[in-house]
Tab-separated table of C-alpha atoms in Angstrom:
chain	number	residue	atom	x	y	z
A	399	MET	CA	0.012	0.173	-0.086
A	400	ALA	CA	1.003	3.439	-0.826
A	401	GLY	CA	0.370	5.214	2.133
A	402	ARG	CA	-2.034	5.007	4.897
A	403	LEU	CA	-6.113	5.689	4.126
A	404	ARG	CA	-7.029	10.022	5.371
A	405	ALA	CA	-8.576	9.752	8.924
A	406	PRO	CA	-11.978	11.193	9.315
A	407	THR	CA	-11.742	14.252	10.990
A	408	GLY	CA	-14.411	16.285	13.117
A	409	ARG	CA	-15.914	14.882	16.352
A	410	TYR	CA	-18.347	11.794	17.067
A	411	GLY	CA	-19.152	10.721	20.206
A	412	GLY	CA	-18.188	13.598	21.900
A	413	LYS	CA	-14.467	12.580	21.283
A	414	SER	CA	-11.958	14.733	18.301
A	415	ALA	CA	-10.097	12.902	15.766
A	416	ALA	CA	-7.269	13.029	17.661
A	417	GLN	CA	-8.909	11.538	20.513
A	418	ARG	CA	-10.779	8.877	18.307
A	419	GLN	CA	-7.143	8.567	16.420
A	420	ALA	CA	-4.959	7.606	20.216
A	421	GLU	CA	-7.252	5.382	21.079
A	422	ARG	CA	-7.368	3.537	17.763
A	423	ARG	CA	-3.050	3.189	18.675
A	424	ARG	CA	-3.424	2.858	21.619
A	425	ARG	CA	-5.699	-0.701	20.571
A	426	PHE	CA	-3.636	-1.765	17.959
A	427	LEU	CA	-0.330	-1.345	19.927
A	428	ASP	CA	-2.686	-2.999	23.145
A	429	ALA	CA	-2.883	-6.544	20.460
A	430	ALA	CA	0.128	-5.849	18.729
A	431	LEU	CA	1.795	-7.155	22.295
A	432	GLN	CA	-0.785	-9.822	23.218
A	433	LEU	CA	-0.333	-11.314	19.366
A	434	PHE	CA	3.674	-10.425	18.806
A	435	GLY	CA	4.412	-10.753	22.298
A	436	ASP	CA	2.846	-14.128	23.089
A	437	THR	CA	1.310	-16.712	20.552
A	438	PRO	CA	1.613	-15.893	17.268
A	439	GLY	CA	4.341	-13.746	17.466
A	440	TYR	CA	4.937	-11.569	14.740
A	441	ARG	CA	6.066	-13.177	12.117
A	442	ALA	CA	3.201	-15.486	12.093
A	443	THR	CA	0.710	-12.596	12.554
A	444	THR	CA	-1.411	-10.932	9.635
A	445	VAL	CA	-3.293	-7.827	9.661
A	446	ALA	CA	-6.407	-9.186	9.722
A	447	ALA	CA	-5.823	-10.932	12.870
A	448	LEU	CA	-4.269	-7.932	14.279
A	449	SER	CA	-7.544	-5.994	13.696
A	450	GLU	CA	-9.433	-8.377	14.629
A	451	ALA	CA	-7.488	-8.971	18.105
A	452	ALA	CA	-8.132	-4.489	18.792
A	453	GLY	CA	-11.547	-5.283	17.711
A	454	LEU	CA	-11.090	-3.027	14.692
A	455	SER	CA	-11.100	-2.765	10.920
A	456	THR	CA	-8.244	-4.063	8.645
A	457	ARG	CA	-8.956	-0.396	7.718
A	458	GLN	CA	-9.063	1.111	10.219
A	459	PHE	CA	-5.809	-0.294	10.272
A	460	TYR	CA	-3.849	1.531	6.937
A	461	GLU	CA	-5.322	4.966	8.717
A	462	GLU	CA	-2.998	4.652	11.485
A	463	PHE	CA	0.022	2.288	10.287
A	464	ARG	CA	1.109	0.752	6.395
A	465	THR	CA	2.713	-2.373	8.002
A	466	LEU	CA	2.782	-4.774	10.177
A	467	GLU	CA	6.518	-3.961	10.872
A	468	ASP	CA	5.285	-0.567	11.730
A	469	VAL	CA	2.904	-1.643	14.264
A	470	LEU	CA	5.848	-3.582	15.899
A	471	ALA	CA	8.743	-0.383	15.736
A	472	ALA	CA	5.667	1.342	17.869
A	473	LEU	CA	6.217	-1.524	20.005
A	474	HIS	CA	9.016	-1.521	20.355
A	475	LEU	CA	10.288	1.741	21.056
A	476	GLN	CA	6.876	2.337	23.786
A	477	VAL	CA	8.837	-0.580	26.134
A	478	ASN	CA	11.242	1.180	25.848
A	479	ASP	CA	9.739	3.911	26.680
A	480	TRP	CA	8.520	2.602	29.153
A	481	ALA	CA	11.329	1.198	30.482
A	482	GLU	CA	13.877	4.549	30.063
A	483	GLN	CA	10.827	6.841	32.701
A	484	ALA	CA	10.700	3.593	34.769
A	485	VAL	CA	14.956	4.163	35.294
A	486	LEU	CA	15.256	7.785	35.189
A	487	ALA	CA	12.093	7.643	38.083
A	488	ALA	CA	14.890	5.555	39.708
A	489	ALA	CA	18.104	7.220	39.476
A	490	ALA	CA	16.427	10.915	40.419
A	491	ASP	CA	14.871	9.169	43.641
A	492	ALA	CA	18.857	7.308	44.109
A	493	ARG	CA	20.546	10.422	43.157
A	494	ASP	CA	22.249	10.524	47.121
A	495	LEU	CA	22.340	6.887	48.222
A	496	PRO	CA	25.618	5.251	47.870
A	497	LEU	CA	27.067	3.666	44.369
A	498	ALA	CA	26.591	0.275	44.768
A	499	GLU	CA	22.818	1.344	45.963
A	500	ARG	CA	21.844	3.802	43.081
A	501	ALA	CA	23.739	1.174	40.508
A	502	ALA	CA	21.315	-2.249	41.731
A	503	ALA	CA	18.065	0.602	42.650
A	504	ILE	CA	18.177	2.243	38.802
A	505	PHE	CA	19.655	-1.778	37.282
A	506	ARG	CA	16.247	-2.919	39.182
A	507	ALA	CA	13.975	-0.462	38.576
A	508	TYR	CA	14.864	-1.190	34.341
A	509	ALA	CA	14.823	-4.906	34.491
A	510	ALA	CA	11.704	-4.663	37.038
A	511	ASP	CA	9.389	-3.041	34.079
A	512	VAL	CA	10.892	-4.714	30.991
A	513	THR	CA	10.709	-8.154	32.588
A	514	ARG	CA	7.214	-7.338	34.211
A	515	ASP	CA	5.686	-8.924	31.283
A	516	PRO	CA	7.022	-11.646	29.677
A	517	ARG	CA	4.916	-9.910	26.346
A	518	ARG	CA	7.513	-7.145	26.967
A	519	VAL	CA	10.337	-9.019	26.778
A	520	ARG	CA	9.956	-10.764	24.307
A	521	ILE	CA	8.971	-7.633	22.208
A	522	THR	CA	13.105	-6.443	22.820
A	523	PHE	CA	15.039	-9.302	23.248
A	524	VAL	CA	13.077	-11.193	20.301
A	525	GLU	CA	10.399	-10.711	18.067
A	526	ILE	CA	12.677	-6.880	16.823
A	527	ILE	CA	15.448	-9.190	15.962
A	528	GLY	CA	16.334	-9.782	11.800
A	529	VAL	CA	13.515	-8.345	10.883
A	530	SER	CA	15.038	-5.638	8.692
A	531	PRO	CA	17.336	-2.999	8.668
A	532	ARG	CA	15.303	-0.017	9.330
A	533	LEU	CA	14.228	-2.291	12.944
A	534	GLU	CA	17.837	-3.000	12.968
A	535	GLU	CA	18.466	0.621	12.768
A	536	GLN	CA	15.988	1.018	14.938
A	537	ARG	CA	17.279	-1.478	18.218
A	538	LEU	CA	20.646	-0.217	17.373
A	539	ALA	CA	20.147	3.340	18.147
A	540	ARG	CA	17.666	2.620	21.091
A	541	ARG	CA	20.746	0.728	23.138
A	542	ALA	CA	22.575	3.105	22.674
A	543	ARG	CA	20.426	5.417	24.980
A	544	TRP	CA	21.139	2.917	26.518
A	545	VAL	CA	25.143	3.181	27.042
A	546	ASP	CA	24.830	6.769	27.426
A	547	LEU	CA	22.556	6.148	30.559
A	548	ILE	CA	25.600	4.616	31.627
A	549	ARG	CA	28.078	6.662	30.887
A	550	ALA	CA	26.403	9.099	31.626
A	551	GLU	CA	26.470	7.330	34.826
A	552	ALA	CA	29.627	6.369	35.272
A	553	GLU	CA	31.044	9.783	34.413
A	554	ALA	CA	28.600	11.284	37.794
A	555	ALA	CA	30.249	8.568	40.214
A	556	ALA	CA	33.389	9.339	38.725
A	557	GLU	CA	32.897	13.101	39.839
A	558	ARG	CA	32.242	12.481	42.946
A	559	GLY	CA	35.300	10.436	43.648
A	560	GLU	CA	33.461	6.707	43.442
A	561	ALA	CA	34.291	5.653	40.203
A	562	ALA	CA	37.909	6.333	38.379
A	563	ARG	CA	38.078	9.245	35.127
A	564	ARG	CA	37.955	7.315	32.121
A	565	ASP	CA	36.042	6.364	28.979
A	566	TYR	CA	33.524	4.422	29.520
A	567	ARG	CA	32.063	4.058	26.476
A	568	LEU	CA	33.145	1.103	25.726
A	569	ALA	CA	32.307	-0.565	28.765
A	570	ALA	CA	28.622	0.690	29.019
A	571	THR	CA	28.517	-1.021	25.440
A	572	ALA	CA	29.804	-4.711	26.785
A	573	PHE	CA	27.334	-3.955	29.307
A	574	ILE	CA	24.322	-3.121	28.030
A	575	GLY	CA	25.194	-6.002	25.200
A	576	GLY	CA	25.210	-8.244	28.019
A	577	VAL	CA	22.190	-7.596	29.099
A	578	ASN	CA	20.274	-8.028	26.104
A	579	GLY	CA	22.056	-11.058	24.785
A	580	LEU	CA	21.171	-12.668	28.929
A	581	LEU	CA	17.874	-11.497	28.404
A	582	HIS	CA	16.777	-12.469	25.273
A	583	ASP	CA	18.441	-16.503	26.832
A	584	TYR	CA	16.700	-15.864	29.254
A	585	SER	CA	13.281	-15.573	27.780
A	586	ALA	CA	13.715	-18.214	25.525
A	587	GLY	CA	13.977	-20.858	28.618
A	588	TRP	CA	18.467	-21.342	27.555
A	589	VAL	CA	19.288	-20.526	31.218
A	590	ASP	CA	18.733	-22.011	34.770
A	591	ALA	CA	18.313	-19.469	36.503
A	592	THR	CA	15.248	-17.582	37.768
A	593	LEU	CA	14.935	-14.174	36.826
A	594	ASP	CA	16.242	-12.572	40.038
A	595	GLU	CA	19.280	-14.659	39.402
A	596	VAL	CA	19.677	-12.909	36.648
A	597	VAL	CA	18.852	-9.792	37.498
A	598	ASP	CA	21.467	-10.307	40.415
A	599	GLU	CA	23.949	-11.210	38.158
A	600	LEU	CA	23.053	-7.865	35.831
A	601	VAL	CA	23.986	-6.432	38.401
A	602	ARG	CA	27.040	-7.379	39.531
A	603	GLN	CA	28.088	-6.570	36.022
A	604	LEU	CA	27.076	-2.755	36.608
A	605	LEU	CA	29.088	-2.585	39.784
A	606	ALA	CA	31.275	-3.751	38.066
A	607	VAL	CA	31.414	-1.128	35.295
A	608	LEU	CA	30.779	1.826	37.535
A	609	ARG	CA	33.718	1.167	40.600
A	610	PRO	CA	36.408	-1.059	38.974
A	611	PRO	CA	38.533	-3.275	40.402
A	612	GLY	CA	41.281	-2.634	43.705
A	613	ARG	CA	37.648	0.291	44.311
A	614	GLU	CA	36.411	0.113	47.519
A	615	ALA	CA	31.693	-0.360	47.374
A	616	GLY	CA	30.233	3.229	47.895
């Protein structure tokens, strides 16, 4: 399809066109979280099936999206945005804590948000992989934002004298790669560990990034 159909304008049922459009979009994303994040998965879902799950028509689908890939892209960004909001809130609450407690609070907020719903884990670490060059670029861009967040926290720790002053770019990138890999494998059932054990291990790795060997716990 060359482009989206034009959505109707004006008020209907007490709601503006913008409100109705936002509601339709939310219903499609809610349905996508269920179908892409559980059964049958993104690759086995059709526009008709997604529209039916959303309680909307295929015509309404094409008023909001061009393809199912557009839906997956929007859902991937939404899941990441939820996690980012949780992390930023935790970072603000923990700003006066010692390094070890602050790092643990930040990552546990991330892990709690992403893993509270197995469908979010699957969207973030399974369904998004290998779909298209466009989504791979989006996935890497979002990963870069997480790397920047870890670098900013490391640099703040260095300013407070809690960590060595150095370039944390590679360390932060390696940590985020470890997070993605371990949570992907956990989601796929390839890790013989509980979620708490997985989170504990990742917290230890985060502390190793922020507090180099030989430094006392802060």
